[in-house]
C-alpha positions as semicolon CSV with decimal commas, in nm:
position;residue;x (nm);y (nm);z (nm)
1;X;0,000;0,000;0,000
2;X;0,143;0,340;-0,088
3;X;0,227;0,596;0,177
4;X;0,153;0,965;0,130
5;X;0,409;1,185;0,304
6;X;0,250;1,530;0,335
7;X;0,451;1,829;0,452
8;X;0,339;2,189;0,498
9;X;0,590;2,473;0,512
10;X;0,573;2,822;0,655
11;X;0,820;3,021;0,448
12;X;1,049;3,288;0,590
13;X;0,988;3,647;0,492
14;X;1,159;3,738;0,163
15;X;1,180;3,393;0,003
16;X;1,184;3,447;-0,374
17;X;1,009;3,258;-0,654
18;X;1,355;3,163;-0,785
19;X;1,443;3,000;-0,453
20;X;1,114;2,806;-0,457
21;X;1,173;2,690;-0,815
22;X;1,521;2,568;-0,725
23;X;1,392;2,389;-0,415
24;X;1,124;2,218;-0,623
25;X;1,378;2,105;-0,886
26;X;1,614;1,964;-0,622
27;X;1,319;1,788;-0,457
28;X;1,201;1,638;-0,788
29;X;1,552;1,505;-0,848
30;X;1,514;1,275;-0,544
31;X;1,276;1,055;-0,747
32;X;1,491;0,777;-0,889
33;X;1,761;0,833;-0,628
34;X;1,575;0,732;-0,313
35;X;1,452;0,372;-0,302
36;X;1,074;0,352;-0,265
37;X;1,006;0,716;-0,359
38;X;0,749;0,704;-0,641
39;X;0,680;1,073;-0,685
40;X;0,696;1,412;-0,520
41;X;0,497;1,725;-0,598
42;X;0,505;2,066;-0,432
43;X;0,324;2,395;-0,471
44;X;0,163;2,686;-0,293
45;X;-0,200;2,656;-0,176
46;X;-0,494;2,740;-0,395
47;X;-0,635;3,086;-0,313
48;X;-0,947;2,927;-0,161
49;X;-0,725;2,745;0,093
50;X;-0,515;3,040;0,206
51;X;-0,758;3,158;0,479
52;X;-0,756;2,807;0,632
53;X;-0,383;2,739;0,587
54;X;-0,282;2,887;0,925
55;X;0,018;3,060;0,768
56;X;0,154;2,756;0,587
57;X;0,226;2,879;0,238
58;X;0,386;2,580;0,064
59;X;0,315;2,209;0,068
60;X;0,432;1,882;-0,079
61;X;0,305;1,532;-0,125
62;X;0,557;1,251;-0,166
63;X;0,432;0,903;-0,254
64;X;0,635;0,610;-0,123
65;X;0,589;0,238;-0,180
66;X;0,548;0,125;0,182
67;X;0,574;0,255;0,539
68;X;0,932;0,134;0,582
69;X;1,038;0,359;0,293
70;X;0,960;0,671;0,498
71;X;1,262;0,601;0,722
72;X;1,483;0,533;0,418
73;X;1,364;0,860;0,262
74;X;1,426;1,057;0,581
75;X;1,789;0,943;0,613
76;X;1,888;0,942;0,245
77;X;2,167;1,188;0,149
78;X;1,954;1,338;-0,132
79;X;1,677;1,417;0,118
80;X;1,926;1,560;0,367
81;X;2,037;1,806;0,095
82;X;1,675;1,911;0,042
83;X;1,639;1,955;0,418
84;X;1,931;2,201;0,416
85;X;1,743;2,413;0,163
86;X;1,427;2,382;0,371
87;X;1,611;2,510;0,678
88;X;1,722;2,817;0,480
89;X;1,374;2,894;0,345
90;X;1,129;2,784;0,616
91;X;1,051;2,892;0,967
92;X;0,816;2,600;1,041
93;X;0,702;2,266;0,900
94;X;0,428;2,015;0,966
95;X;0,461;1,655;0,845
96;X;0,200;1,380;0,827
97;X;0,216;1,030;0,680
98;X;-0,091;0,841;0,557
99;X;-0,143;0,494;0,416
100;X;-0,446;0,388;0,212
101;X;-0,553;0,054;0,074
102;X;-0,562;0,050;-0,303
């Protein structure tokens, strides 16, 4: 059963669109490098969601093959590089992992 790794980000003041584009490209490059990582998508919330987003202004959904892959993903060097970028750009994050039967 796939696992959906959902992360919300509260960006620091002054983060530029160029920085977000770079972060997204580096994140996308993890697919194929990290075992079990099927896909990863990120974007800012739809305008209708902004009032309910509690200040989180960026999100991602990563799809992994199985629950055990979340730990592999978390410790993988490619993910650790993405985390360094996250630390530069974000003041807060919220992560949540879900599993659904297919």
